[in-house]
Amino acid sequence: MSELPPADAGSLSGELDEPNDAMLKAMAQYPQVDLPRIQRAVREILAAVGENPDREGLLETPARVARMYAELFSGLHEEPAEHLKKFFTETYDELVLVRDISFNSMCEHHLLPFIGVAHIGYIPNGKVIGLSKLARVVEVVSRRPQVQERMTETIAQLLIQELNVKGVAVVVEASHSCMTIRGIRKPGSLCVTSAMKGLFRSNVSSRAEVMTLIYGGRK
Ligand SMILES: [Zn+2]
């Protein structure tokens, strides 16, 4: 067995090296995130699992993980609705669908990534949004500790609140690392969630239309 530093070692209880350029840049970019605190926590985890956080290969790891978490959780400090404020007034009232918006998020139960695509369909009610804005909404909502069910519902509610849509359909498909690399270990399993609101809930043919368009081109 290798020798582990004691849990109360000075280096573990908080004295970090002076932040380097990469760290200073990240601190400026993510002012709401306590990066040194993440660094200390990651050192603790490394020591706790039986590693030596002071061996060469791990020296930069806590700082790197801190920057990564700041990025992966940056959606906590952003308001997704901001991306839906600039809409166009249009009389178009047929289905608008953006398919296969890729995203990555972090499962809040295990802090492991889940990765997949979101499909967003809506029927406008006088307000149409730039298509790239839907992708921005998905990005902000996914960059939080998250569960797929809530992510799906949150996106649907945002379109209802901000655009007053006649109907919204959100379908999210993702592979969860917490199911594929640990626990039950089922690689290839896909979790599918959907939120159907307004016309897509009340009208069977509208729902069938959007589902056909989402899945139509697939084998
Ligand atoms: Zn999980």
GROMACS .gro file of C-alpha atoms and ligand atoms in nm:
model
  220
    1MET     CA    1   0.000   0.000   0.000
    2SER     CA    2   0.122   0.344  -0.081
    3GLU     CA    3   0.154   0.610   0.182
    4LEU     CA    4  -0.134   0.857   0.185
    5PRO     CA    5  -0.111   1.212   0.310
    6PRO     CA    6  -0.318   1.257   0.626
    7ALA     CA    7  -0.657   1.417   0.570
    8ASP     CA    8  -0.559   1.715   0.783
    9ALA     CA    9  -0.236   1.785   0.597
   10GLY     CA   10  -0.181   2.156   0.540
   11SER     CA   11  -0.184   2.113   0.166
   12LEU     CA   12  -0.527   1.952   0.186
   13SER     CA   13  -0.685   2.203   0.415
   14GLY     CA   14  -0.663   2.490   0.181
   15GLU     CA   15  -0.325   2.627   0.086
   16LEU     CA   16  -0.323   2.623  -0.290
   17ASP     CA   17  -0.048   2.736  -0.521
   18GLU     CA   18  -0.077   3.081  -0.668
   19PRO     CA   19  -0.327   3.066  -0.953
   20ASN     CA   20  -0.161   3.041  -1.294
   21ASP     CA   21  -0.277   3.223  -1.607
   22ALA     CA   22  -0.534   2.960  -1.702
   23MET     CA   23  -0.680   2.977  -1.352
   24LEU     CA   24  -0.688   3.358  -1.343
   25LYS     CA   25  -0.864   3.358  -1.677
   26ALA     CA   26  -1.124   3.108  -1.553
   27MET     CA   27  -1.177   3.308  -1.233
   28ALA     CA   28  -1.248   3.617  -1.441
   29GLN     CA   29  -1.476   3.424  -1.675
   30TYR     CA   30  -1.676   3.254  -1.398
   31PRO     CA   31  -1.684   3.508  -1.114
   32GLN     CA   32  -1.978   3.336  -0.942
   33VAL     CA   33  -1.791   3.007  -0.905
   34ASP     CA   34  -1.549   2.946  -0.617
   35LEU     CA   35  -1.278   2.773  -0.818
   36PRO     CA   36  -1.023   2.737  -0.534
   37ARG     CA   37  -1.291   2.567  -0.327
   38ILE     CA   38  -1.347   2.309  -0.602
   39GLN     CA   39  -0.970   2.259  -0.623
   40ARG     CA   40  -0.949   2.183  -0.251
   41ALA     CA   41  -1.246   1.949  -0.277
   42VAL     CA   42  -1.093   1.756  -0.566
   43ARG     CA   43  -0.768   1.716  -0.375
   44GLU     CA   44  -0.973   1.574  -0.090
   45ILE     CA   45  -1.148   1.328  -0.321
   46LEU     CA   46  -0.817   1.212  -0.466
   47ALA     CA   47  -0.677   1.155  -0.118
   48ALA     CA   48  -0.999   0.988  -0.005
   49VAL     CA   49  -0.999   0.729  -0.284
   50GLY     CA   50  -0.640   0.637  -0.200
   51GLU     CA   51  -0.445   0.848  -0.446
   52ASN     CA   52  -0.157   1.082  -0.378
   53PRO     CA   53  -0.271   1.423  -0.504
   54ASP     CA   54   0.091   1.538  -0.500
   55ARG     CA   55   0.219   1.291  -0.755
   56GLU     CA   56   0.322   1.453  -1.077
   57GLY     CA   57   0.036   1.338  -1.299
   58LEU     CA   58  -0.225   1.471  -1.055
   59LEU     CA   59  -0.072   1.804  -0.964
   60GLU     CA   60  -0.274   2.004  -1.214
   61THR     CA   61  -0.586   1.790  -1.189
   62PRO     CA   62  -0.776   1.980  -0.916
   63ALA     CA   63  -0.733   2.310  -1.103
   64ARG     CA   64  -0.833   2.148  -1.430
   65VAL     CA   65  -1.143   1.990  -1.276
   66ALA     CA   66  -1.234   2.322  -1.116
   67ARG     CA   67  -1.227   2.494  -1.454
   68MET     CA   68  -1.422   2.210  -1.609
   69TYR     CA   69  -1.696   2.227  -1.345
   70ALA     CA   70  -1.720   2.602  -1.384
   71GLU     CA   71  -1.786   2.546  -1.753
   72LEU     CA   72  -2.019   2.246  -1.716
   73PHE     CA   73  -2.231   2.426  -1.456
   74SER     CA   74  -2.219   2.772  -1.612
   75GLY     CA   75  -2.593   2.750  -1.684
   76LEU     CA   76  -2.660   2.803  -1.311
   77HIS     CA   77  -2.566   3.166  -1.357
   78GLU     CA   78  -2.750   3.229  -1.681
   79GLU     CA   79  -3.114   3.292  -1.749
   80PRO     CA   80  -3.232   3.077  -2.042
   81ALA     CA   81  -3.536   3.300  -2.097
   82GLU     CA   82  -3.297   3.576  -2.209
   83HIS     CA   83  -3.256   3.391  -2.538
   84LEU     CA   84  -3.629   3.404  -2.606
   85LYS     CA   85  -3.679   3.778  -2.558
   86LYS     CA   86  -3.604   3.872  -2.918
   87PHE     CA   87  -3.881   3.724  -3.127
   88PHE     CA   88  -4.035   3.808  -3.464
   89THR     CA   89  -4.402   3.884  -3.508
   90GLU     CA   90  -4.537   3.643  -3.769
   91THR     CA   91  -4.880   3.515  -3.863
   92TYR     CA   92  -4.729   3.168  -3.933
   93ASP     CA   93  -4.916   2.927  -3.710
   94GLU     CA   94  -4.797   2.589  -3.828
   95LEU     CA   95  -4.544   2.361  -3.666
   96VAL     CA   96  -4.186   2.478  -3.628
   97LEU     CA   97  -3.948   2.195  -3.542
   98VAL     CA   98  -3.579   2.191  -3.465
   99ARG     CA   99  -3.448   1.838  -3.446
  100ASP     CA  100  -3.130   1.687  -3.305
  101ILE     CA  101  -3.003   1.973  -3.091
  102SER     CA  102  -2.705   1.806  -2.929
  103PHE     CA  103  -2.629   1.871  -2.564
  104ASN     CA  104  -2.434   1.740  -2.272
  105SER     CA  105  -2.545   1.771  -1.915
  106MET     CA  106  -2.452   1.638  -1.572
  107CYS     CA  107  -2.680   1.400  -1.388
  108GLU     CA  108  -2.740   1.554  -1.048
  109HIS     CA  109  -2.752   1.218  -0.873
  110HIS     CA  110  -2.402   1.104  -0.969
  111LEU     CA  111  -2.234   1.407  -1.128
  112LEU     CA  112  -2.174   1.199  -1.436
  113PRO     CA  113  -2.251   1.324  -1.786
  114PHE     CA  114  -2.556   1.241  -1.984
  115ILE     CA  115  -2.530   1.317  -2.350
  116GLY     CA  116  -2.788   1.329  -2.622
  117VAL     CA  117  -3.017   1.534  -2.840
  118ALA     CA  118  -3.325   1.746  -2.786
  119HIS     CA  119  -3.603   1.803  -3.037
  120ILE     CA  120  -3.823   2.108  -2.994
  121GLY     CA  121  -4.143   2.161  -3.186
  122TYR     CA  122  -4.385   2.445  -3.131
  123ILE     CA  123  -4.689   2.606  -3.285
  124PRO     CA  124  -4.646   2.985  -3.270
  125ASN     CA  125  -4.906   3.224  -3.146
  126GLY     CA  126  -4.786   3.539  -3.324
  127LYS     CA  127  -4.427   3.513  -3.199
  128VAL     CA  128  -4.154   3.323  -3.381
  129ILE     CA  129  -3.805   3.283  -3.245
  130GLY     CA  130  -3.471   3.251  -3.426
  131LEU     CA  131  -3.393   2.881  -3.458
  132SER     CA  132  -3.048   2.911  -3.304
  133LYS     CA  133  -3.212   3.055  -2.991
  134LEU     CA  134  -3.373   2.720  -2.919
  135ALA     CA  135  -3.029   2.562  -2.922
  136ARG     CA  136  -2.906   2.832  -2.682
  137VAL     CA  137  -3.194   2.757  -2.445
  138VAL     CA  138  -3.104   2.386  -2.447
  139GLU     CA  139  -2.742   2.471  -2.376
  140VAL     CA  140  -2.815   2.694  -2.076
  141VAL     CA  141  -3.065   2.452  -1.924
  142SER     CA  142  -2.832   2.153  -1.973
  143ARG     CA  143  -2.532   2.323  -1.812
  144ARG     CA  144  -2.663   2.266  -1.463
  145PRO     CA  145  -2.678   1.970  -1.229
  146GLN     CA  146  -2.978   1.819  -1.395
  147VAL     CA  147  -3.222   1.536  -1.439
  148GLN     CA  148  -3.349   1.472  -1.789
  149GLU     CA  149  -3.716   1.487  -1.689
  150ARG     CA  150  -3.682   1.836  -1.541
  151MET     CA  151  -3.470   1.956  -1.829
  152THR     CA  152  -3.744   1.849  -2.073
  153GLU     CA  153  -4.017   2.018  -1.873
  154THR     CA  154  -3.813   2.336  -1.816
  155ILE     CA  155  -3.759   2.386  -2.190
  156ALA     CA  156  -4.131   2.338  -2.261
  157GLN     CA  157  -4.231   2.584  -1.988
  158LEU     CA  158  -3.988   2.847  -2.117
  159LEU     CA  159  -4.154   2.844  -2.458
  160ILE     CA  160  -4.498   2.871  -2.301
  161GLN     CA  161  -4.397   3.159  -2.075
  162GLU     CA  162  -4.188   3.361  -2.318
  163LEU     CA  163  -4.362   3.297  -2.651
  164ASN     CA  164  -4.713   3.208  -2.538
  165VAL     CA  165  -4.706   2.923  -2.791
  166LYS     CA  166  -5.023   2.736  -2.889
  167GLY     CA  167  -4.842   2.412  -2.837
  168VAL     CA  168  -4.495   2.286  -2.755
  169ALA     CA  169  -4.342   1.941  -2.783
  170VAL     CA  170  -4.002   1.868  -2.634
  171VAL     CA  171  -3.846   1.525  -2.675
  172VAL     CA  172  -3.506   1.453  -2.520
  173GLU     CA  173  -3.304   1.139  -2.584
  174ALA     CA  174  -2.986   1.074  -2.391
  175SER     CA  175  -2.739   0.815  -2.283
  176HIS     CA  176  -2.659   0.836  -1.912
  177SER     CA  177  -2.307   0.749  -1.803
  178CYS     CA  178  -2.442   0.661  -1.460
  179MET     CA  179  -2.629   0.375  -1.630
  180THR     CA  180  -2.362   0.274  -1.877
  181ILE     CA  181  -2.036   0.278  -1.679
  182ARG     CA  182  -2.153   0.200  -1.326
  183GLY     CA  183  -2.443   0.042  -1.140
  184ILE     CA  184  -2.655  -0.155  -1.381
  185ARG     CA  185  -2.402  -0.106  -1.668
  186LYS     CA  186  -2.621  -0.107  -1.973
  187PRO     CA  187  -2.427   0.052  -2.257
  188GLY     CA  188  -2.644   0.151  -2.547
  189SER     CA  189  -2.948   0.222  -2.333
  190LEU     CA  190  -3.125   0.543  -2.421
  191CYS     CA  191  -3.351   0.744  -2.195
  192VAL     CA  192  -3.634   0.925  -2.375
  193THR     CA  193  -3.847   1.192  -2.210
  194SER     CA  194  -4.114   1.412  -2.359
  195ALA     CA  195  -4.323   1.711  -2.262
  196MET     CA  196  -4.635   1.775  -2.471
  197LYS     CA  197  -4.823   2.096  -2.399
  198GLY     CA  198  -5.117   2.287  -2.540
  199LEU     CA  199  -5.227   2.160  -2.882
  200PHE     CA  200  -4.980   1.873  -2.869
  201ARG     CA  201  -5.146   1.747  -2.556
  202SER     CA  202  -5.508   1.803  -2.657
  203ASN     CA  203  -5.491   1.721  -3.026
  204VAL     CA  204  -5.392   1.367  -3.125
  205SER     CA  205  -5.318   1.452  -3.488
  206SER     CA  206  -5.088   1.745  -3.393
  207ARG     CA  207  -4.901   1.515  -3.160
  208ALA     CA  208  -4.877   1.244  -3.427
  209GLU     CA  209  -4.749   1.501  -3.677
  210VAL     CA  210  -4.468   1.623  -3.455
  211MET     CA  211  -4.365   1.272  -3.354
  212THR     CA  212  -4.359   1.163  -3.719
  213LEU     CA  213  -4.141   1.460  -3.809
  214ILE     CA  214  -3.905   1.393  -3.518
  215TYR     CA  215  -3.866   1.024  -3.589
  216GLY     CA  216  -3.969   1.012  -3.954
  217GLY     CA  217  -3.628   1.027  -4.116
  218ARG     CA  218  -3.483   0.755  -3.895
  219LYS     CA  219  -3.425   0.391  -3.942
  220ZN      ZN  220  -2.721   0.947  -1.250
   0.00000   0.00000   0.00000
